[in-house]
Coordinates of C-alpha atoms in Angstrom, one line a residue:
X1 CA 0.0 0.0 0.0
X2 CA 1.2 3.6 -0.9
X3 CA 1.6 5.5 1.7
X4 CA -0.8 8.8 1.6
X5 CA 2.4 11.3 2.3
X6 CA 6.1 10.6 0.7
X7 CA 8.8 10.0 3.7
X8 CA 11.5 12.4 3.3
X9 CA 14.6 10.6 2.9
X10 CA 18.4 12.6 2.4
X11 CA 21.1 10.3 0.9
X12 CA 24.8 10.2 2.1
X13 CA 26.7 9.2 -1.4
X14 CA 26.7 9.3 -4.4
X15 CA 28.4 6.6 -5.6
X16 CA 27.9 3.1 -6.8
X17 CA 25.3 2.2 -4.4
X18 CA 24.3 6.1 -3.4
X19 CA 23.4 6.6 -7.0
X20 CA 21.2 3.2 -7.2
X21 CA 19.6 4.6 -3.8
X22 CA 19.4 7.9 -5.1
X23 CA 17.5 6.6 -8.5
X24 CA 15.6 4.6 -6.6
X25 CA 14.5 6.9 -4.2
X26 CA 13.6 9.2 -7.6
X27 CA 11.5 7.1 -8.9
X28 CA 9.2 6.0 -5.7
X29 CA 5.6 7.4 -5.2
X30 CA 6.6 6.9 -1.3
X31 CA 9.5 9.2 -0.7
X32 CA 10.8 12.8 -1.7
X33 CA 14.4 12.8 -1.7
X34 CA 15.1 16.7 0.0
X35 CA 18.9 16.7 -0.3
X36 CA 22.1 14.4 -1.4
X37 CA 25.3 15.0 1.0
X38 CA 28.0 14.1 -1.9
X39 CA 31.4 16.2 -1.9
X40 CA 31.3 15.4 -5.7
X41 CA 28.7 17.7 -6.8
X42 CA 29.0 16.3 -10.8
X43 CA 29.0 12.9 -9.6
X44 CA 25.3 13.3 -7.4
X45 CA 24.5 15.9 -10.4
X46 CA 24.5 12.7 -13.3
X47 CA 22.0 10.6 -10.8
X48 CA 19.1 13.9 -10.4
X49 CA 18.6 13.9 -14.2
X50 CA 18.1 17.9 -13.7
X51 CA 15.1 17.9 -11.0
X52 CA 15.9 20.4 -8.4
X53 CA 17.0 18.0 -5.7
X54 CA 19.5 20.0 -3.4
X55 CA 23.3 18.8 -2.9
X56 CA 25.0 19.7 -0.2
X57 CA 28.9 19.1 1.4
X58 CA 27.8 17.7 5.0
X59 CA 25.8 15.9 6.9
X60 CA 24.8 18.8 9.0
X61 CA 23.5 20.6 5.7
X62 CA 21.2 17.8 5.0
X63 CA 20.0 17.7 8.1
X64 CA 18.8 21.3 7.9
X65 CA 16.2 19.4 5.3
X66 CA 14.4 17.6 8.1
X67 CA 14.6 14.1 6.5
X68 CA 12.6 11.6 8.2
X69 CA 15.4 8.9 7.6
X70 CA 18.6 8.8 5.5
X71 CA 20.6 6.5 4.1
X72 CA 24.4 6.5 4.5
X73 CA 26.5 5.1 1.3
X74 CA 29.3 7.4 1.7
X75 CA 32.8 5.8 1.3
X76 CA 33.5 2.7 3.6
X77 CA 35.8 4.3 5.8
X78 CA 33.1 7.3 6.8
X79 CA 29.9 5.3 7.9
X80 CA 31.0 5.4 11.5
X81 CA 31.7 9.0 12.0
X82 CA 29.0 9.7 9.6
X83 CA 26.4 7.5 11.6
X84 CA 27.6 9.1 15.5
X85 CA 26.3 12.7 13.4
X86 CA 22.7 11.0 12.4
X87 CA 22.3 9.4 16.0
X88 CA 22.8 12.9 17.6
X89 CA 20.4 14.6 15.5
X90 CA 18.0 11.4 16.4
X91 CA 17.2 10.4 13.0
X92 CA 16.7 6.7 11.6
X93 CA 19.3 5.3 9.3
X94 CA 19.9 3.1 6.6
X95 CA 23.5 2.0 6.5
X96 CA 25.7 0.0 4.0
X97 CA 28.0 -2.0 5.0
X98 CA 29.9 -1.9 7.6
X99 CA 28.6 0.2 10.2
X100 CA 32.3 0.7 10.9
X101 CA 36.0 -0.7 9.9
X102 CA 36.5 -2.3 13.6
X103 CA 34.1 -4.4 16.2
X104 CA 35.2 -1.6 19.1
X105 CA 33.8 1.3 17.4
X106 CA 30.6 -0.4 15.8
X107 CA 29.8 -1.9 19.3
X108 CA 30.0 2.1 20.2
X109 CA 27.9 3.2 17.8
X110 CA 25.1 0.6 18.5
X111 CA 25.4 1.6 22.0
X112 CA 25.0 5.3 21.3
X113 CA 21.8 4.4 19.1
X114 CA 20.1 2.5 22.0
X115 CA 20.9 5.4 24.4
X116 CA 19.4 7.7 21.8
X117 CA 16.5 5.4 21.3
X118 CA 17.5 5.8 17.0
X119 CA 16.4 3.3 15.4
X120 CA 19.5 2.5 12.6
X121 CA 19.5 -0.8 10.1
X122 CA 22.1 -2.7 7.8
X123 CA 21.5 -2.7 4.4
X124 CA 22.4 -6.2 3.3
X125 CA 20.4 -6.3 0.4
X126 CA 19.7 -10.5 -0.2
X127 CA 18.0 -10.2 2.7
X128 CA 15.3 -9.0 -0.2
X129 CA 16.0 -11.7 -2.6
X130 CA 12.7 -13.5 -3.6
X131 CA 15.4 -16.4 -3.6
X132 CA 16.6 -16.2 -0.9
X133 CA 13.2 -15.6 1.1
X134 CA 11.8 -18.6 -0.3
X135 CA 15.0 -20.6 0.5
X136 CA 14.6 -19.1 4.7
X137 CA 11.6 -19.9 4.5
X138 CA 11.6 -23.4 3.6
X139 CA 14.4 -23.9 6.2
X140 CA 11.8 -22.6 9.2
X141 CA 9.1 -24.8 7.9
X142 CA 11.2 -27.9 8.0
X143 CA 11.4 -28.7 4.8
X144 CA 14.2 -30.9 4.1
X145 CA 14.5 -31.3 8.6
X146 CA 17.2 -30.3 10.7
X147 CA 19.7 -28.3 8.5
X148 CA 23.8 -29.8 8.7
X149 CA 25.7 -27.6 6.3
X150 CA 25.5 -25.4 3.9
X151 CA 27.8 -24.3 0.7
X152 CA 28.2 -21.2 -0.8
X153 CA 29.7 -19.6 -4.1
X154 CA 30.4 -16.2 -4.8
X155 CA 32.0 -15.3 -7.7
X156 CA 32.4 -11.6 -9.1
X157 CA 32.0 -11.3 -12.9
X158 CA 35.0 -8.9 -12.4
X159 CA 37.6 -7.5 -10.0
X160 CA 37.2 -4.2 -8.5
X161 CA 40.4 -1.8 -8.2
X162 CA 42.9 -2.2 -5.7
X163 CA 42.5 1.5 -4.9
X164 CA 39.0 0.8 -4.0
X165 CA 39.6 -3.0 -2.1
X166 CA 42.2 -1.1 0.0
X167 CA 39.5 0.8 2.5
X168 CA 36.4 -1.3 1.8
X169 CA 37.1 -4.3 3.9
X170 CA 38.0 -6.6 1.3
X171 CA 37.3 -10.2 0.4
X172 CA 36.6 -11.3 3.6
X173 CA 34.5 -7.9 4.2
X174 CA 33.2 -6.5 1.3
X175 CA 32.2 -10.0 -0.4
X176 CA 32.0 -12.1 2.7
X177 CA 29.7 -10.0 4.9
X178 CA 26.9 -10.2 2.7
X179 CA 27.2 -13.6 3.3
X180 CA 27.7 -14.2 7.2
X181 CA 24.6 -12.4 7.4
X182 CA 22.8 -14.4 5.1
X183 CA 23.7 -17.3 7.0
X184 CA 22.7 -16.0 10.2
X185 CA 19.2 -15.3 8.4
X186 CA 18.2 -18.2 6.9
X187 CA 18.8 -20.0 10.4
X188 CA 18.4 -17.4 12.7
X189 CA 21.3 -17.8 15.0
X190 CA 24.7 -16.7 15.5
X191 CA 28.6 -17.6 14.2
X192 CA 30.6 -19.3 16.8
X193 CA 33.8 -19.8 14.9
X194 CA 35.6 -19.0 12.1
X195 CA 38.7 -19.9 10.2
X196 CA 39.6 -19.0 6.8
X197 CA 42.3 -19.1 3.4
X198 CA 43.0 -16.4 1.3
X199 CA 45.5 -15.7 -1.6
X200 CA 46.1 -13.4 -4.5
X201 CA 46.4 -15.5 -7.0
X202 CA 45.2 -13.8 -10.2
X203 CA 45.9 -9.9 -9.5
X204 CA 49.2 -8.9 -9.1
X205 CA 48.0 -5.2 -8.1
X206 CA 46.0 -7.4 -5.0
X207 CA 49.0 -9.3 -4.2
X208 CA 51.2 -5.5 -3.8
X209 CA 48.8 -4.3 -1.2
X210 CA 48.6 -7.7 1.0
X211 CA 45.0 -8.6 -0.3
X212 CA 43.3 -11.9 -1.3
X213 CA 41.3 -12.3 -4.7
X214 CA 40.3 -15.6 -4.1
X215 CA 39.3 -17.3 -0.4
X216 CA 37.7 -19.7 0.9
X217 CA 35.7 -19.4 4.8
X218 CA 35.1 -21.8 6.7
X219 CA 32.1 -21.7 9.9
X220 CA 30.7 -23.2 12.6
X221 CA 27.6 -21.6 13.9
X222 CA 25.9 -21.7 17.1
X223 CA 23.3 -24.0 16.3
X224 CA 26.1 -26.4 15.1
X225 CA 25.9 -25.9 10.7
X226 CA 29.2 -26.0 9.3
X227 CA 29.5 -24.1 6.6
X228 CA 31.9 -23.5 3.6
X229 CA 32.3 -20.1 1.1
X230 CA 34.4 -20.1 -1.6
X231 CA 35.0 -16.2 -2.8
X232 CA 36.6 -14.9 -5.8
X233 CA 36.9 -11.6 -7.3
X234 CA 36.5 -13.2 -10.8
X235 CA 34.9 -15.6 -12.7
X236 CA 36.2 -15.3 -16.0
X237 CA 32.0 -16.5 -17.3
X238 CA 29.7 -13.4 -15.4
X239 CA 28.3 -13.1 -11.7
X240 CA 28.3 -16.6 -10.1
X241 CA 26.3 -17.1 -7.3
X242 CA 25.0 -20.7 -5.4
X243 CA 24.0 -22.3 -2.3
X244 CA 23.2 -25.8 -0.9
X245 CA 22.1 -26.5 2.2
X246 CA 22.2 -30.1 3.3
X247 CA 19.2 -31.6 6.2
X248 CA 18.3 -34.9 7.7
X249 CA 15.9 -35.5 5.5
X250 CA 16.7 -33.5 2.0
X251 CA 18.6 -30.9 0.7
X252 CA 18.3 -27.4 -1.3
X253 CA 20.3 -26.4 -4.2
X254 CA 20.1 -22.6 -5.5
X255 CA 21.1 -22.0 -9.0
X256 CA 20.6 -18.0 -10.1
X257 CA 19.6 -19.0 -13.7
X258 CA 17.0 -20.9 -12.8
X259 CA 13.3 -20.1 -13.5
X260 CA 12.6 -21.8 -9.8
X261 CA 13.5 -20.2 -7.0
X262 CA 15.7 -23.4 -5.4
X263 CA 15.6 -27.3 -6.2
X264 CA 15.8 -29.9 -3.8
X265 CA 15.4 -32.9 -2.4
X266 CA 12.9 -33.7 0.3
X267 CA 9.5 -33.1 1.6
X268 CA 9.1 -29.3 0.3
X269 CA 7.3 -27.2 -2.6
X270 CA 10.5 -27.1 -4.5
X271 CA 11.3 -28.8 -7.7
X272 CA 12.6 -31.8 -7.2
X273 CA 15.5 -32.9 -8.4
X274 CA 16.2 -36.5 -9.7
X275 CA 16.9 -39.1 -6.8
X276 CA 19.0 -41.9 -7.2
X277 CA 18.8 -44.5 -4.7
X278 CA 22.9 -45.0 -4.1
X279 CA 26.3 -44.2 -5.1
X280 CA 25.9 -47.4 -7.8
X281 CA 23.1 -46.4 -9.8
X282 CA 25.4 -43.0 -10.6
X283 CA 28.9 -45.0 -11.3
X284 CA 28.1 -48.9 -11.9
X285 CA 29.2 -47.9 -15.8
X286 CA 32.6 -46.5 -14.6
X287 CA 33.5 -50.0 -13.2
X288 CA 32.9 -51.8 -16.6
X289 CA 34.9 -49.1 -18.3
X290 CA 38.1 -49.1 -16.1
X291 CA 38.0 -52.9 -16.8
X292 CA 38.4 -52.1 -20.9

C-alpha cells in the first residue's frame, strides 16, 4: 500500500550504491528525496537527471532538510563517524556495509543508538531476494529437517580496483559479509567460529597491497551448521552465485539462472530434483569401463 504522504529521505553518497539509492528513491511514489550530502557535486548531479533536488557538502546541511530517515553510502571508511552525526540529530538510518572498519567502534555506535532510542539498520540487500526468502523460509518450515551444512559460491563477474579493495574491507569484508549475514538469516542464529584461506592468486596489483582475490571461509555456527564459502573476485564466465544446504531428511540447491526459485530434495514445494537410490546407480558404468 502507498503510503498517503512521501517520507522524506536525504542520501549520504553518491556513488555506486548512493546513486542506485538515489534513483531509486527518484523514482518512488513513497519518498521525496530533500537533499544528497555528496562532496562530488557532478557525480550526485548525473543521478538527479536535472530535478531540483539540493546537494550539499555535510551531513549537517542535509539535516537542515528535516529528512525523516537517511541512508548513509558514503565511502567505507566514513559510515562510522557519519552514523555518530545522524544518531545525535536522532534520526533513523539506513546503513551500508559496515557500520564501521572495527568491532570496538561499531559496538560504540550501537550503543550510542540505543541510548538515543535511534532506530538504525544494515542494508544487506539479499535479505530482499525473492530467492533467498523462499529458501529461509523453507528452512523454518522444516522442509528438508534439521539443517547440517551449507555451501556457498560467490563469484564476481569482475575485480574491483585495488584502490578501492584497500579501504572497503576486502574479500573477507566487502564480499563475505553479505554472506555471514545471510547465514545468520536463513537460520536465525549466530557464528561461533571461524577460520579461513585467502591468496592473490590472479591480480598482481592485490597481491602488492597484501589482499586476497580468491578465499575460501570456513564456519561453525551456534546451532552447530558447518559451513563452507568459496570467494573470488572473478569468474572469467559473469556473476556466479550458489547455495546448498544439506538436512536430515533433503537438501536445497540454489542455481541464479534458474526459473525456480531453489531445487531440492525432500518433503518441500520445490522442484525436485532426480533421486538416485545409491552411489551405484550414478557409477556402476565407470566399473565396466576401467575394466576395458
Amino acid at each position: 500500500m502507498e503510503n498517503s504522504k512521501p517520507f522524506k529521505l536525504g542520501i549520504i553518497g553518491a556513488g555506486g550504491i548512493g546513486s542506485i539509492h538515489i534513483r531509486n528513491s527518484i523514482e518512488s511514489r513513497n519518498v521525496e528525496l530533500v537533499g544528497i550530502c555528496e562532496l562530488k557535486k557532478s557525480q550526485a548531479e548525473a543521478c538527479i537527471n536535472g530535478q531540483p533536488i539540493p546537494i550539499v557538502e555535510s551531513v549537517g546541511e542535509l539535516i537542515k532538510f528535516e529528512p525523516e530517515g537517511i541512508i548513509i553510502a558514503s565511502s567505507t571508511n566514513s559510515h562510522g563517524e557519519v552514523a555518530k552525526e545522524i544518531i545525535e540529530a536522532e534520526i533513523p538510518f539506513l546503513c551500508e556495509k559496515p557500520l564501521a572498519t572495527d568491532l570496538s567502534q561499531a559496538t560504540q555506535i550501537a550503543n550510542f543508538a540505543n541510548e538515543k532510542q535511534v532506530f538504525g539498520a544494515m542494508a544487506f540487500n539479499r535479505r530482499y531476494h525473492q530467492r533467498y526468502i523462499e529458501i529461509r523460509d523453507a528452512i523454518q518450515a522444516d522442509e528438508i529437517g534439521t539443517p547440517e551444512t551449507i555451501s556457498i559460491i560467490s563469484r564476481s563477474a569482475n575485480p574491483p580496483s585495488a584502490k578501492f579493495i584497500s579501504t572497503s574491507g576486502g574479500l573477507f569484508g566487502e564480499k563475505g559479509s553479505h554472506f555471514y549475514d545471510l547465514i545468520r538469516w536463513i537460520f536465525e542464529t549466530n557464528i561461533h567460529s571461524v577460520f579461513a584461506f585467502g591468496d592473490a592468486l590472479f591480480d598482481p596489483e592485490f597481491k602488492a597491497i597484501n589482499q586476497p582475490d580468491t578465499a575460501v571461509v570456513l564456519m561453525r555456527l551456534e546451532n552447530g551448521v558447518l559451513c563452507s564459502l568459496n570467494f573470488s573476485w572473478r569468474s572469467g564466465y559473469g556473476h556466479d552465485e550458489r547455495l546448498e544446504i544439506s538436512g536430515s531428511n533433503g537438501a536445497i540447491h540454489s542455481v541464479q539462472n534458474s526459473d525456480a526459485a531453489y531445487h531440492g530434495y525432500g518433503k518441500g514445494k520445490f522442484s525436485q530434483l532426480e533421486k538416485f537410490p545409491n552411489w551405484n546407480d550414478i557409477f556402476h558404468q565407470t566399473y565396466r569401463d576401467e575394466l576395458d
